[in-house]
mmCIF file with all atom_site columns, C-alpha atoms in Angstrom:
data_model
loop_
_atom_site.group_PDB
_atom_site.id
_atom_site.type_symbol
_atom_site.label_atom_id
_atom_site.label_alt_id
_atom_site.label_comp_id
_atom_site.label_asym_id
_atom_site.label_entity_id
_atom_site.label_seq_id
_atom_site.pdbx_PDB_ins_code
_atom_site.Cartn_x
_atom_site.Cartn_y
_atom_site.Cartn_z
_atom_site.occupancy
_atom_site.B_iso_or_equiv
_atom_site.pdbx_formal_charge
_atom_site.auth_seq_id
_atom_site.auth_comp_id
_atom_site.auth_asym_id
_atom_site.auth_atom_id
_atom_site.pdbx_PDB_model_num
ATOM 1   C CA . MET A 1 1   ? -62.484  -25.179 -45.160 1.00 53.00 ? 888  MET A CA 1
ATOM 2   C CA . SER A 1 2   ? -63.819  -24.808 -41.622 1.00 62.00 ? 889  SER A CA 1
ATOM 3   C CA . VAL A 1 3   ? -67.535  -25.124 -40.931 1.00 66.00 ? 890  VAL A CA 1
ATOM 4   C CA . LEU A 1 4   ? -67.224  -21.793 -39.124 1.00 65.00 ? 891  LEU A CA 1
ATOM 5   C CA . SER A 1 5   ? -66.158  -20.074 -42.363 1.00 75.00 ? 892  SER A CA 1
ATOM 6   C CA . VAL A 1 6   ? -69.837  -19.286 -42.907 1.00 83.00 ? 893  VAL A CA 1
ATOM 7   C CA . LEU A 1 7   ? -69.402  -16.770 -40.091 1.00 84.00 ? 894  LEU A CA 1
ATOM 8   C CA . ASP A 1 8   ? -66.573  -14.927 -41.848 1.00 89.00 ? 895  ASP A CA 1
ATOM 9   C CA . PRO A 1 9   ? -68.681  -11.839 -42.810 1.00 92.00 ? 896  PRO A CA 1
ATOM 10  C CA . ALA A 1 10  ? -69.579  -11.380 -39.136 1.00 94.00 ? 897  ALA A CA 1
ATOM 11  C CA . VAL A 1 11  ? -65.972  -12.079 -38.149 1.00 94.00 ? 898  VAL A CA 1
ATOM 12  C CA . THR A 1 12  ? -64.876  -9.280  -40.486 1.00 95.00 ? 899  THR A CA 1
ATOM 13  C CA . VAL A 1 13  ? -67.225  -6.860  -38.727 1.00 96.00 ? 900  VAL A CA 1
ATOM 14  C CA . ALA A 1 14  ? -65.981  -8.009  -35.314 1.00 96.00 ? 901  ALA A CA 1
ATOM 15  C CA . HIS A 1 15  ? -62.369  -7.619  -36.484 1.00 97.00 ? 902  HIS A CA 1
ATOM 16  C CA . ALA A 1 16  ? -63.062  -4.048  -37.580 1.00 97.00 ? 903  ALA A CA 1
ATOM 17  C CA . ALA A 1 17  ? -64.632  -3.270  -34.191 1.00 96.00 ? 904  ALA A CA 1
ATOM 18  C CA . VAL A 1 18  ? -61.679  -4.637  -32.213 1.00 97.00 ? 905  VAL A CA 1
ATOM 19  C CA . ALA A 1 19  ? -59.207  -2.911  -34.554 1.00 97.00 ? 906  ALA A CA 1
ATOM 20  C CA . ALA A 1 20  ? -60.986  0.406   -34.024 1.00 97.00 ? 907  ALA A CA 1
ATOM 21  C CA . ILE A 1 21  ? -60.726  0.036   -30.249 1.00 96.00 ? 908  ILE A CA 1
ATOM 22  C CA . ALA A 1 22  ? -57.083  -1.018  -30.638 1.00 96.00 ? 909  ALA A CA 1
ATOM 23  C CA . HIS A 1 23  ? -56.320  2.382   -32.148 1.00 95.00 ? 910  HIS A CA 1
ATOM 24  C CA . VAL A 1 24  ? -56.745  3.936   -28.711 1.00 96.00 ? 911  VAL A CA 1
ATOM 25  C CA . LEU A 1 25  ? -56.051  0.984   -26.385 1.00 95.00 ? 912  LEU A CA 1
ATOM 26  C CA . PRO A 1 26  ? -53.578  -1.910  -26.378 1.00 96.00 ? 913  PRO A CA 1
ATOM 27  C CA . THR A 1 27  ? -54.940  -4.755  -28.502 1.00 97.00 ? 914  THR A CA 1
ATOM 28  C CA . ALA A 1 28  ? -55.186  -7.166  -25.554 1.00 97.00 ? 915  ALA A CA 1
ATOM 29  C CA . LEU A 1 29  ? -57.278  -4.630  -23.643 1.00 97.00 ? 916  LEU A CA 1
ATOM 30  C CA . ALA A 1 30  ? -59.332  -3.986  -26.786 1.00 97.00 ? 917  ALA A CA 1
ATOM 31  C CA . ILE A 1 31  ? -60.171  -7.703  -26.921 1.00 97.00 ? 918  ILE A CA 1
ATOM 32  C CA . VAL A 1 32  ? -61.304  -7.670  -23.294 1.00 97.00 ? 919  VAL A CA 1
ATOM 33  C CA . LEU A 1 33  ? -63.430  -4.560  -23.830 1.00 97.00 ? 920  LEU A CA 1
ATOM 34  C CA . PHE A 1 34  ? -64.973  -5.954  -27.012 1.00 97.00 ? 921  PHE A CA 1
ATOM 35  C CA . VAL A 1 35  ? -65.920  -9.222  -25.296 1.00 96.00 ? 922  VAL A CA 1
ATOM 36  C CA . LEU A 1 36  ? -67.482  -7.331  -22.390 1.00 97.00 ? 923  LEU A CA 1
ATOM 37  C CA . VAL A 1 37  ? -69.534  -5.159  -24.753 1.00 96.00 ? 924  VAL A CA 1
ATOM 38  C CA . VAL A 1 38  ? -70.808  -8.235  -26.619 1.00 95.00 ? 925  VAL A CA 1
ATOM 39  C CA . ARG A 1 39  ? -71.679  -10.016 -23.361 1.00 95.00 ? 926  ARG A CA 1
ATOM 40  C CA . LEU A 1 40  ? -73.499  -6.906  -22.137 1.00 96.00 ? 927  LEU A CA 1
ATOM 41  C CA . ALA A 1 41  ? -75.501  -6.808  -25.383 1.00 95.00 ? 928  ALA A CA 1
ATOM 42  C CA . LEU A 1 42  ? -76.397  -10.486 -24.905 1.00 93.00 ? 929  LEU A CA 1
ATOM 43  C CA . HIS A 1 43  ? -77.430  -10.026 -21.272 1.00 93.00 ? 930  HIS A CA 1
ATOM 44  C CA . PRO A 1 44  ? -81.181  -9.769  -22.065 1.00 92.00 ? 931  PRO A CA 1
ATOM 45  C CA . LEU A 1 45  ? -80.963  -13.250 -23.626 1.00 88.00 ? 932  LEU A CA 1
ATOM 46  C CA . ALA A 1 46  ? -79.215  -14.548 -20.521 1.00 89.00 ? 933  ALA A CA 1
ATOM 47  C CA . ARG A 1 47  ? -81.995  -13.092 -18.377 1.00 89.00 ? 934  ARG A CA 1
ATOM 48  C CA . ALA A 1 48  ? -84.608  -14.789 -20.566 1.00 85.00 ? 935  ALA A CA 1
ATOM 49  C CA . ALA A 1 49  ? -82.755  -18.099 -20.258 1.00 83.00 ? 936  ALA A CA 1
ATOM 50  C CA . ALA A 1 50  ? -82.610  -17.709 -16.470 1.00 85.00 ? 937  ALA A CA 1
ATOM 51  C CA . ARG A 1 51  ? -86.349  -17.047 -16.265 1.00 82.00 ? 938  ARG A CA 1
ATOM 52  C CA . GLY A 1 52  ? -87.000  -20.166 -18.304 1.00 79.00 ? 939  GLY A CA 1
ATOM 53  C CA . GLU A 1 53  ? -84.689  -22.281 -16.163 1.00 79.00 ? 940  GLU A CA 1
ATOM 54  C CA . LYS A 1 54  ? -86.357  -21.030 -12.987 1.00 79.00 ? 941  LYS A CA 1
ATOM 55  C CA . ALA A 1 55  ? -89.820  -21.737 -14.387 1.00 78.00 ? 942  ALA A CA 1
ATOM 56  C CA . ARG A 1 56  ? -88.868  -25.301 -15.288 1.00 75.00 ? 943  ARG A CA 1
ATOM 57  C CA . SER A 1 57  ? -87.235  -25.769 -11.890 1.00 76.00 ? 944  SER A CA 1
ATOM 58  C CA . THR A 1 58  ? -90.431  -24.684 -10.150 1.00 80.00 ? 945  THR A CA 1
ATOM 59  C CA . LEU A 1 59  ? -92.388  -27.304 -12.087 1.00 81.00 ? 946  LEU A CA 1
ATOM 60  C CA . ALA A 1 60  ? -89.813  -30.069 -11.523 1.00 78.00 ? 947  ALA A CA 1
ATOM 61  C CA . PRO A 1 61  ? -91.577  -31.672 -8.495  1.00 83.00 ? 948  PRO A CA 1
ATOM 62  C CA . LYS A 1 62  ? -94.923  -31.777 -10.347 1.00 85.00 ? 949  LYS A CA 1
ATOM 63  C CA . ILE A 1 63  ? -93.249  -33.201 -13.452 1.00 82.00 ? 950  ILE A CA 1
ATOM 64  C CA . ALA A 1 64  ? -91.551  -35.906 -11.372 1.00 83.00 ? 951  ALA A CA 1
ATOM 65  C CA . GLU A 1 65  ? -94.892  -36.756 -9.761  1.00 87.00 ? 952  GLU A CA 1
ATOM 66  C CA . LEU A 1 66  ? -96.619  -37.101 -13.146 1.00 84.00 ? 953  LEU A CA 1
ATOM 67  C CA . ASN A 1 67  ? -93.776  -39.174 -14.546 1.00 83.00 ? 954  ASN A CA 1
ATOM 68  C CA . LYS A 1 68  ? -94.066  -41.541 -11.604 1.00 85.00 ? 955  LYS A CA 1
ATOM 69  C CA . LYS A 1 69  ? -97.870  -41.665 -11.713 1.00 84.00 ? 956  LYS A CA 1
ATOM 70  C CA . TYR A 1 70  ? -98.043  -42.473 -15.420 1.00 83.00 ? 957  TYR A CA 1
ATOM 71  C CA . ARG A 1 71  ? -94.750  -44.294 -15.893 1.00 82.00 ? 958  ARG A CA 1
ATOM 72  C CA . ASN A 1 72  ? -96.546  -47.294 -17.381 1.00 83.00 ? 959  ASN A CA 1
ATOM 73  C CA . ARG A 1 73  ? -98.883  -45.189 -19.533 1.00 83.00 ? 960  ARG A CA 1
ATOM 74  C CA . PRO A 1 74  ? -96.680  -43.133 -21.912 1.00 83.00 ? 961  PRO A CA 1
ATOM 75  C CA . GLU A 1 75  ? -99.567  -41.577 -23.862 1.00 86.00 ? 962  GLU A CA 1
ATOM 76  C CA . LYS A 1 76  ? -101.328 -40.429 -20.692 1.00 85.00 ? 963  LYS A CA 1
ATOM 77  C CA . GLN A 1 77  ? -98.011  -39.169 -19.357 1.00 84.00 ? 964  GLN A CA 1
ATOM 78  C CA . ARG A 1 78  ? -97.465  -36.974 -22.426 1.00 85.00 ? 965  ARG A CA 1
ATOM 79  C CA . GLU A 1 79  ? -101.008 -35.610 -22.189 1.00 86.00 ? 966  GLU A CA 1
ATOM 80  C CA . ALA A 1 80  ? -100.642 -34.828 -18.476 1.00 85.00 ? 967  ALA A CA 1
ATOM 81  C CA . LEU A 1 81  ? -97.307  -33.063 -19.001 1.00 83.00 ? 968  LEU A CA 1
ATOM 82  C CA . ALA A 1 82  ? -98.689  -31.044 -21.918 1.00 84.00 ? 969  ALA A CA 1
ATOM 83  C CA . GLU A 1 83  ? -101.636 -29.987 -19.773 1.00 84.00 ? 970  GLU A CA 1
ATOM 84  C CA . LEU A 1 84  ? -99.322  -29.000 -16.924 1.00 83.00 ? 971  LEU A CA 1
ATOM 85  C CA . TYR A 1 85  ? -97.184  -26.836 -19.209 1.00 81.00 ? 972  TYR A CA 1
ATOM 86  C CA . ARG A 1 86  ? -100.307 -25.270 -20.719 1.00 83.00 ? 973  ARG A CA 1
ATOM 87  C CA . LYS A 1 87  ? -101.841 -24.549 -17.325 1.00 83.00 ? 974  LYS A CA 1
ATOM 88  C CA . GLU A 1 88  ? -98.643  -23.031 -15.951 1.00 77.00 ? 975  GLU A CA 1
ATOM 89  C CA . GLN A 1 89  ? -97.947  -21.200 -19.242 1.00 76.00 ? 976  GLN A CA 1
ATOM 90  C CA . VAL A 1 90  ? -94.422  -22.589 -19.370 1.00 75.00 ? 977  VAL A CA 1
ATOM 91  C CA . SER A 1 91  ? -92.737  -24.108 -22.395 1.00 72.00 ? 978  SER A CA 1
ATOM 92  C CA . PRO A 1 92  ? -90.855  -27.402 -21.876 1.00 68.00 ? 979  PRO A CA 1
ATOM 93  C CA . PHE A 1 93  ? -88.052  -25.705 -23.803 1.00 70.00 ? 980  PHE A CA 1
ATOM 94  C CA . ALA A 1 94  ? -88.114  -22.542 -21.709 1.00 63.00 ? 981  ALA A CA 1
ATOM 95  C CA . GLY A 1 95  ? -84.615  -21.161 -21.349 1.00 63.00 ? 982  GLY A CA 1
ATOM 96  C CA . CYS A 1 96  ? -83.157  -23.214 -24.197 1.00 73.00 ? 983  CYS A CA 1
ATOM 97  C CA . LEU A 1 97  ? -83.887  -20.900 -27.143 1.00 69.00 ? 984  LEU A CA 1
ATOM 98  C CA . PRO A 1 98  ? -82.247  -17.781 -25.636 1.00 72.00 ? 985  PRO A CA 1
ATOM 99  C CA . MET A 1 99  ? -79.133  -19.853 -24.940 1.00 76.00 ? 986  MET A CA 1
ATOM 100 C CA . LEU A 1 100 ? -79.062  -21.247 -28.482 1.00 82.00 ? 987  LEU A CA 1
ATOM 101 C CA . VAL A 1 101 ? -79.429  -17.763 -29.983 1.00 81.00 ? 988  VAL A CA 1
ATOM 102 C CA . GLN A 1 102 ? -76.196  -16.730 -28.251 1.00 85.00 ? 989  GLN A CA 1
ATOM 103 C CA . ILE A 1 103 ? -74.104  -19.500 -29.827 1.00 88.00 ? 990  ILE A CA 1
ATOM 104 C CA . PRO A 1 104 ? -73.403  -17.698 -33.160 1.00 91.00 ? 991  PRO A CA 1
ATOM 105 C CA . PHE A 1 105 ? -72.044  -14.693 -31.265 1.00 90.00 ? 992  PHE A CA 1
ATOM 106 C CA . PHE A 1 106 ? -69.662  -16.854 -29.269 1.00 91.00 ? 993  PHE A CA 1
ATOM 107 C CA . SER A 1 107 ? -68.646  -18.688 -32.441 1.00 92.00 ? 994  SER A CA 1
ATOM 108 C CA . VAL A 1 108 ? -67.775  -15.405 -34.159 1.00 94.00 ? 995  VAL A CA 1
ATOM 109 C CA . MET A 1 109 ? -65.554  -14.354 -31.266 1.00 94.00 ? 996  MET A CA 1
ATOM 110 C CA . TYR A 1 110 ? -63.934  -17.787 -31.112 1.00 91.00 ? 997  TYR A CA 1
ATOM 111 C CA . ARG A 1 111 ? -63.117  -17.690 -34.843 1.00 93.00 ? 998  ARG A CA 1
ATOM 112 C CA . LEU A 1 112 ? -61.781  -14.130 -34.630 1.00 95.00 ? 999  LEU A CA 1
ATOM 113 C CA . PHE A 1 113 ? -59.382  -14.986 -31.817 1.00 95.00 ? 1000 PHE A CA 1
ATOM 114 C CA . THR A 1 114 ? -58.184  -18.325 -33.195 1.00 93.00 ? 1001 THR A CA 1
ATOM 115 C CA . THR A 1 115 ? -57.829  -17.583 -36.917 1.00 92.00 ? 1002 THR A CA 1
ATOM 116 C CA . PRO A 1 116 ? -54.544  -15.878 -37.914 1.00 92.00 ? 1003 PRO A CA 1
ATOM 117 C CA . ASN A 1 117 ? -55.058  -12.157 -38.508 1.00 95.00 ? 1004 ASN A CA 1
ATOM 118 C CA . ASP A 1 118 ? -53.208  -8.895  -37.906 1.00 96.00 ? 1005 ASP A CA 1
ATOM 119 C CA . LEU A 1 119 ? -54.714  -8.468  -34.423 1.00 96.00 ? 1006 LEU A CA 1
ATOM 120 C CA . LEU A 1 120 ? -52.840  -11.549 -33.260 1.00 96.00 ? 1007 LEU A CA 1
ATOM 121 C CA . ASP A 1 121 ? -49.526  -9.988  -34.287 1.00 95.00 ? 1008 ASP A CA 1
ATOM 122 C CA . ASN A 1 122 ? -49.774  -7.721  -31.242 1.00 96.00 ? 1009 ASN A CA 1
ATOM 123 C CA . THR A 1 123 ? -48.669  -8.753  -27.777 1.00 95.00 ? 1010 THR A CA 1
ATOM 124 C CA . LEU A 1 124 ? -49.739  -9.206  -24.175 1.00 95.00 ? 1011 LEU A CA 1
ATOM 125 C CA . PHE A 1 125 ? -46.826  -8.393  -21.881 1.00 94.00 ? 1012 PHE A CA 1
ATOM 126 C CA . GLY A 1 126 ? -44.496  -9.109  -24.766 1.00 92.00 ? 1013 GLY A CA 1
ATOM 127 C CA . VAL A 1 127 ? -46.151  -12.424 -25.710 1.00 96.00 ? 1014 VAL A CA 1
ATOM 128 C CA . PRO A 1 128 ? -47.686  -12.530 -29.226 1.00 96.00 ? 1015 PRO A CA 1
ATOM 129 C CA . LEU A 1 129 ? -51.463  -12.887 -29.092 1.00 97.00 ? 1016 LEU A CA 1
ATOM 130 C CA . GLY A 1 130 ? -51.241  -15.571 -31.763 1.00 96.00 ? 1017 GLY A CA 1
ATOM 131 C CA . LEU A 1 131 ? -48.781  -17.729 -29.795 1.00 96.00 ? 1018 LEU A CA 1
ATOM 132 C CA . HIS A 1 132 ? -49.759  -21.232 -28.649 1.00 96.00 ? 1019 HIS A CA 1
ATOM 133 C CA . VAL A 1 133 ? -48.392  -22.650 -25.415 1.00 94.00 ? 1020 VAL A CA 1
ATOM 134 C CA . GLY A 1 134 ? -46.610  -25.396 -27.343 1.00 92.00 ? 1021 GLY A CA 1
ATOM 135 C CA . ASN A 1 135 ? -44.492  -22.761 -29.081 1.00 93.00 ? 1022 ASN A CA 1
ATOM 136 C CA . ALA A 1 136 ? -43.755  -20.728 -25.968 1.00 93.00 ? 1023 ALA A CA 1
ATOM 137 C CA . HIS A 1 137 ? -40.221  -20.325 -24.708 1.00 92.00 ? 1024 HIS A CA 1
ATOM 138 C CA . GLY A 1 138 ? -38.730  -18.472 -21.794 1.00 92.00 ? 1025 GLY A CA 1
ATOM 139 C CA . ALA A 1 139 ? -40.080  -17.874 -18.314 1.00 93.00 ? 1026 ALA A CA 1
ATOM 140 C CA . GLY A 1 140 ? -41.909  -14.690 -19.343 1.00 93.00 ? 1027 GLY A CA 1
ATOM 141 C CA . GLN A 1 141 ? -44.041  -16.352 -21.994 1.00 95.00 ? 1028 GLN A CA 1
ATOM 142 C CA . PHE A 1 142 ? -44.861  -19.349 -19.831 1.00 96.00 ? 1029 PHE A CA 1
ATOM 143 C CA . ALA A 1 143 ? -45.783  -16.984 -16.997 1.00 96.00 ? 1030 ALA A CA 1
ATOM 144 C CA . VAL A 1 144 ? -48.437  -15.299 -19.160 1.00 96.00 ? 1031 VAL A CA 1
ATOM 145 C CA . PHE A 1 145 ? -49.939  -18.669 -20.075 1.00 96.00 ? 1032 PHE A CA 1
ATOM 146 C CA . ALA A 1 146 ? -49.817  -19.716 -16.412 1.00 97.00 ? 1033 ALA A CA 1
ATOM 147 C CA . VAL A 1 147 ? -51.709  -16.599 -15.292 1.00 97.00 ? 1034 VAL A CA 1
ATOM 148 C CA . LEU A 1 148 ? -54.414  -17.148 -17.920 1.00 97.00 ? 1035 LEU A CA 1
ATOM 149 C CA . GLU A 1 149 ? -54.736  -20.803 -16.946 1.00 97.00 ? 1036 GLU A CA 1
ATOM 150 C CA . ALA A 1 150 ? -54.900  -19.875 -13.269 1.00 97.00 ? 1037 ALA A CA 1
ATOM 151 C CA . GLY A 1 151 ? -57.695  -17.408 -14.016 1.00 96.00 ? 1038 GLY A CA 1
ATOM 152 C CA . LEU A 1 152 ? -59.687  -20.052 -15.851 1.00 96.00 ? 1039 LEU A CA 1
ATOM 153 C CA . ALA A 1 153 ? -59.051  -22.585 -13.089 1.00 96.00 ? 1040 ALA A CA 1
ATOM 154 C CA . ALA A 1 154 ? -60.291  -20.129 -10.448 1.00 96.00 ? 1041 ALA A CA 1
ATOM 155 C CA . VAL A 1 155 ? -63.514  -19.450 -12.362 1.00 95.00 ? 1042 VAL A CA 1
ATOM 156 C CA . GLY A 1 156 ? -63.891  -23.172 -13.013 1.00 93.00 ? 1043 GLY A CA 1
ATOM 157 C CA . TYR A 1 157 ? -63.637  -23.893 -9.300  1.00 93.00 ? 1044 TYR A CA 1
ATOM 158 C CA . VAL A 1 158 ? -66.348  -21.339 -8.507  1.00 92.00 ? 1045 VAL A CA 1
ATOM 159 C CA . ASN A 1 159 ? -68.621  -22.893 -11.128 1.00 89.00 ? 1046 ASN A CA 1
ATOM 160 C CA . TYR A 1 160 ? -67.765  -26.384 -9.875  1.00 90.00 ? 1047 TYR A CA 1
ATOM 161 C CA . ARG A 1 161 ? -68.759  -25.513 -6.306  1.00 88.00 ? 1048 ARG A CA 1
ATOM 162 C CA . ARG A 1 162 ? -72.023  -23.966 -7.474  1.00 85.00 ? 1049 ARG A CA 1
ATOM 163 C CA . ALA A 1 163 ? -72.819  -26.955 -9.704  1.00 82.00 ? 1050 ALA A CA 1
ATOM 164 C CA . ARG A 1 164 ? -72.159  -29.354 -6.821  1.00 83.00 ? 1051 ARG A CA 1
ATOM 165 C CA . ARG A 1 165 ? -74.502  -27.415 -4.537  1.00 79.00 ? 1052 ARG A CA 1
ATOM 166 C CA . ALA A 1 166 ? -77.196  -27.358 -7.225  1.00 72.00 ? 1053 ALA A CA 1
ATOM 167 C CA . ALA A 1 167 ? -76.809  -31.094 -7.894  1.00 67.00 ? 1054 ALA A CA 1
ATOM 168 C CA . ALA A 1 168 ? -77.243  -31.853 -4.203  1.00 67.00 ? 1055 ALA A CA 1
ATOM 169 C CA . GLN A 1 169 ? -80.698  -30.242 -4.313  1.00 65.00 ? 1056 GLN A CA 1
ATOM 170 C CA . THR A 1 170 ? -81.980  -32.280 -7.266  1.00 62.00 ? 1057 THR A CA 1
ATOM 171 C CA . THR A 1 171 ? -82.895  -35.895 -7.907  1.00 56.00 ? 1058 THR A CA 1
ATOM 172 C CA . PRO A 1 172 ? -79.765  -37.828 -8.978  1.00 55.00 ? 1059 PRO A CA 1
ATOM 173 C CA . GLN A 1 173 ? -79.623  -38.587 -12.697 1.00 58.00 ? 1060 GLN A CA 1
ATOM 174 C CA . PRO A 1 174 ? -77.291  -40.993 -14.548 1.00 56.00 ? 1061 PRO A CA 1
ATOM 175 C CA . GLY A 1 175 ? -73.979  -39.280 -15.196 1.00 58.00 ? 1062 GLY A CA 1
ATOM 176 C CA . ALA A 1 176 ? -74.993  -36.169 -13.239 1.00 63.00 ? 1063 ALA A CA 1
ATOM 177 C CA . ALA A 1 177 ? -72.046  -36.587 -10.859 1.00 70.00 ? 1064 ALA A CA 1
ATOM 178 C CA . LEU A 1 178 ? -69.673  -35.842 -13.749 1.00 77.00 ? 1065 LEU A CA 1
ATOM 179 C CA . LEU A 1 179 ? -71.364  -32.623 -14.882 1.00 77.00 ? 1066 LEU A CA 1
ATOM 180 C CA . PRO A 1 180 ? -69.741  -30.303 -12.282 1.00 80.00 ? 1067 PRO A CA 1
ATOM 181 C CA . TYR A 1 181 ? -66.316  -31.304 -13.606 1.00 82.00 ? 1068 TYR A CA 1
ATOM 182 C CA . LEU A 1 182 ? -67.213  -29.805 -16.984 1.00 86.00 ? 1069 LEU A CA 1
ATOM 183 C CA . SER A 1 183 ? -66.633  -26.465 -15.275 1.00 87.00 ? 1070 SER A CA 1
ATOM 184 C CA . PHE A 1 184 ? -62.915  -27.060 -15.873 1.00 90.00 ? 1071 PHE A CA 1
ATOM 185 C CA . ALA A 1 185 ? -63.288  -27.772 -19.607 1.00 91.00 ? 1072 ALA A CA 1
ATOM 186 C CA . SER A 1 186 ? -62.111  -24.280 -20.564 1.00 92.00 ? 1073 SER A CA 1
ATOM 187 C CA . VAL A 1 187 ? -58.860  -24.843 -18.627 1.00 93.00 ? 1074 VAL A CA 1
ATOM 188 C CA . LEU A 1 188 ? -58.007  -27.744 -20.924 1.00 93.00 ? 1075 LEU A CA 1
ATOM 189 C CA . PHE A 1 189 ? -59.361  -26.022 -24.024 1.00 92.00 ? 1076 PHE A CA 1
ATOM 190 C CA . ALA A 1 190 ? -57.105  -23.015 -23.411 1.00 93.00 ? 1077 ALA A CA 1
ATOM 191 C CA . LEU A 1 191 ? -54.095  -25.268 -23.936 1.00 94.00 ? 1078 LEU A CA 1
ATOM 192 C CA . LEU A 1 192 ? -55.140  -25.688 -27.578 1.00 94.00 ? 1079 LEU A CA 1
ATOM 193 C CA . VAL A 1 193 ? -55.719  -22.060 -28.552 1.00 95.00 ? 1080 VAL A CA 1
ATOM 194 C CA . PRO A 1 194 ? -53.549  -18.937 -28.851 1.00 97.00 ? 1081 PRO A CA 1
ATOM 195 C CA . VAL A 1 195 ? -53.167  -16.256 -26.207 1.00 97.00 ? 1082 VAL A CA 1
ATOM 196 C CA . ALA A 1 196 ? -55.920  -14.078 -27.716 1.00 97.00 ? 1083 ALA A CA 1
ATOM 197 C CA . ALA A 1 197 ? -58.450  -16.900 -27.433 1.00 96.00 ? 1084 ALA A CA 1
ATOM 198 C CA . SER A 1 198 ? -57.334  -17.680 -23.875 1.00 96.00 ? 1085 SER A CA 1
ATOM 199 C CA . LEU A 1 199 ? -57.816  -14.020 -23.001 1.00 97.00 ? 1086 LEU A CA 1
ATOM 200 C CA . TYR A 1 200 ? -61.291  -14.219 -24.514 1.00 97.00 ? 1087 TYR A CA 1
ATOM 201 C CA . LEU A 1 201 ? -62.033  -17.370 -22.496 1.00 96.00 ? 1088 LEU A CA 1
ATOM 202 C CA . VAL A 1 202 ? -60.952  -15.748 -19.232 1.00 96.00 ? 1089 VAL A CA 1
ATOM 203 C CA . THR A 1 203 ? -63.016  -12.626 -19.912 1.00 97.00 ? 1090 THR A CA 1
ATOM 204 C CA . THR A 1 204 ? -66.201  -14.402 -20.979 1.00 95.00 ? 1091 THR A CA 1
ATOM 205 C CA . SER A 1 205 ? -65.862  -17.004 -18.186 1.00 94.00 ? 1092 SER A CA 1
ATOM 206 C CA . VAL A 1 206 ? -65.588  -14.314 -15.516 1.00 96.00 ? 1093 VAL A CA 1
ATOM 207 C CA . TRP A 1 207 ? -68.593  -12.536 -17.007 1.00 95.00 ? 1094 TRP A CA 1
ATOM 208 C CA . SER A 1 208 ? -70.610  -15.775 -17.134 1.00 93.00 ? 1095 SER A CA 1
ATOM 209 C CA . ALA A 1 209 ? -69.802  -16.648 -13.518 1.00 92.00 ? 1096 ALA A CA 1
ATOM 210 C CA . ALA A 1 210 ? -70.736  -13.167 -12.301 1.00 94.00 ? 1097 ALA A CA 1
ATOM 211 C CA . GLU A 1 211 ? -73.863  -13.109 -14.445 1.00 93.00 ? 1098 GLU A CA 1
ATOM 212 C CA . ARG A 1 212 ? -75.045  -16.488 -13.155 1.00 90.00 ? 1099 ARG A CA 1
ATOM 213 C CA . ALA A 1 213 ? -74.369  -15.471 -9.564  1.00 88.00 ? 1100 ALA A CA 1
ATOM 214 C CA . TRP A 1 214 ? -76.536  -12.378 -10.109 1.00 90.00 ? 1101 TRP A CA 1
ATOM 215 C CA . LEU A 1 215 ? -79.343  -14.029 -12.081 1.00 89.00 ? 1102 LEU A CA 1
ATOM 216 C CA . TYR A 1 216 ? -79.598  -17.045 -9.760  1.00 83.00 ? 1103 TYR A CA 1
ATOM 217 C CA . ARG A 1 217 ? -78.929  -15.181 -6.520  1.00 80.00 ? 1104 ARG A CA 1
ATOM 218 C CA . GLY A 1 218 ? -80.831  -16.541 -3.542  1.00 67.00 ? 1105 GLY A CA 1
ATOM 219 C CA . THR A 1 219 ? -81.180  -19.992 -5.117  1.00 65.00 ? 1106 THR A CA 1
ATOM 220 C CA . ASN A 1 220 ? -79.075  -23.129 -5.436  1.00 55.00 ? 1107 ASN A CA 1
ATOM 221 C CA . GLN A 1 221 ? -80.087  -23.460 -9.065  1.00 55.00 ? 1108 GLN A CA 1
ATOM 222 C CA . ALA A 1 222 ? -77.546  -23.308 -11.867 1.00 53.00 ? 1109 ALA A CA 1
ATOM 223 C CA . PRO A 1 223 ? -78.074  -23.544 -15.608 1.00 53.00 ? 1110 PRO A CA 1
ATOM 224 C CA . ALA A 1 224 ? -77.449  -26.920 -17.191 1.00 46.00 ? 1111 ALA A CA 1
ATOM 225 C CA . THR A 1 225 ? -74.821  -25.487 -19.492 1.00 45.00 ? 1112 THR A CA 1
ATOM 226 C CA . ALA A 1 226 ? -72.586  -22.541 -19.372 1.00 46.00 ? 1113 ALA A CA 1
ATOM 227 C CA . LEU A 1 227 ? -71.892  -20.738 -22.669 1.00 43.00 ? 1114 LEU A CA 1
ATOM 228 C CA . ALA A 1 228 ? -68.370  -19.628 -22.316 1.00 47.00 ? 1115 ALA A CA 1
ATOM 229 C CA . LEU A 1 229 ? -66.995  -20.447 -25.684 1.00 46.00 ? 1116 LEU A CA 1
#
C-alpha cells in the first residue's frame, strides 16, 4: 500500500471534479483546467511564501555579519540572530510554512494522475492518458511524449537561467552550483509517469514559472525550491 493512500478521500473528490469537467471538455483539457484552478486557489499561499523569502533575503547581509562576528561564540550568535528576527518582525522560517501547506494538494494531483482510473482511459491526440513512454509505439505516440518533454525542458531552462542569475548575487554555498540543474528534474521524472501526469507536470510547471516571474519581478531572487510536483 502506498504512503499516499492516506490521500485517497481527497483524490476521490479531485477525480469527481475532473470527471465533471470532462463531461463538457476533452479529458486532457479538463486535467489542464483543473490544475490551473487548483494553482489559482493556492496563489495566496505562493504570495505569502514570496513575502517570506523576500524578507529573509533582505536580512541576509545582517545575518551574515552576525554569523561572522560571533562565529566562535555560538550562544551569543543565537541570541543576536533571535534579537534581529524579533526586531525586524521576521520569522527565520518565513516563507517555508506556506510552501509546506501546498504539498498535500500537489500530492493529491500526483496520485490522481498516476494511479489507474477511468480518466486515464481517455486520450490525448489518440494517445491513452495512462500510457507510459516505455509502452509507446508508433511515431504518433512518441511525438506526444516528445512535445510534453520539450515543454518541460523549455520551462526547466527558464528556471535554470533564473536560478543561475540568483546564485550569482548570493554568497557561494557548498553544493549551490548544482541547485540550478534541479530545474530539469521534472524532465527526467516525466519519463517515469503516464501521459496524464506529464500533462499535469507541464501545466503546473508553466504556472510556477509564470507565478515566480510575477512575484519576484524586479529582483534576481528566486525561491529555494519550486513546488511543481
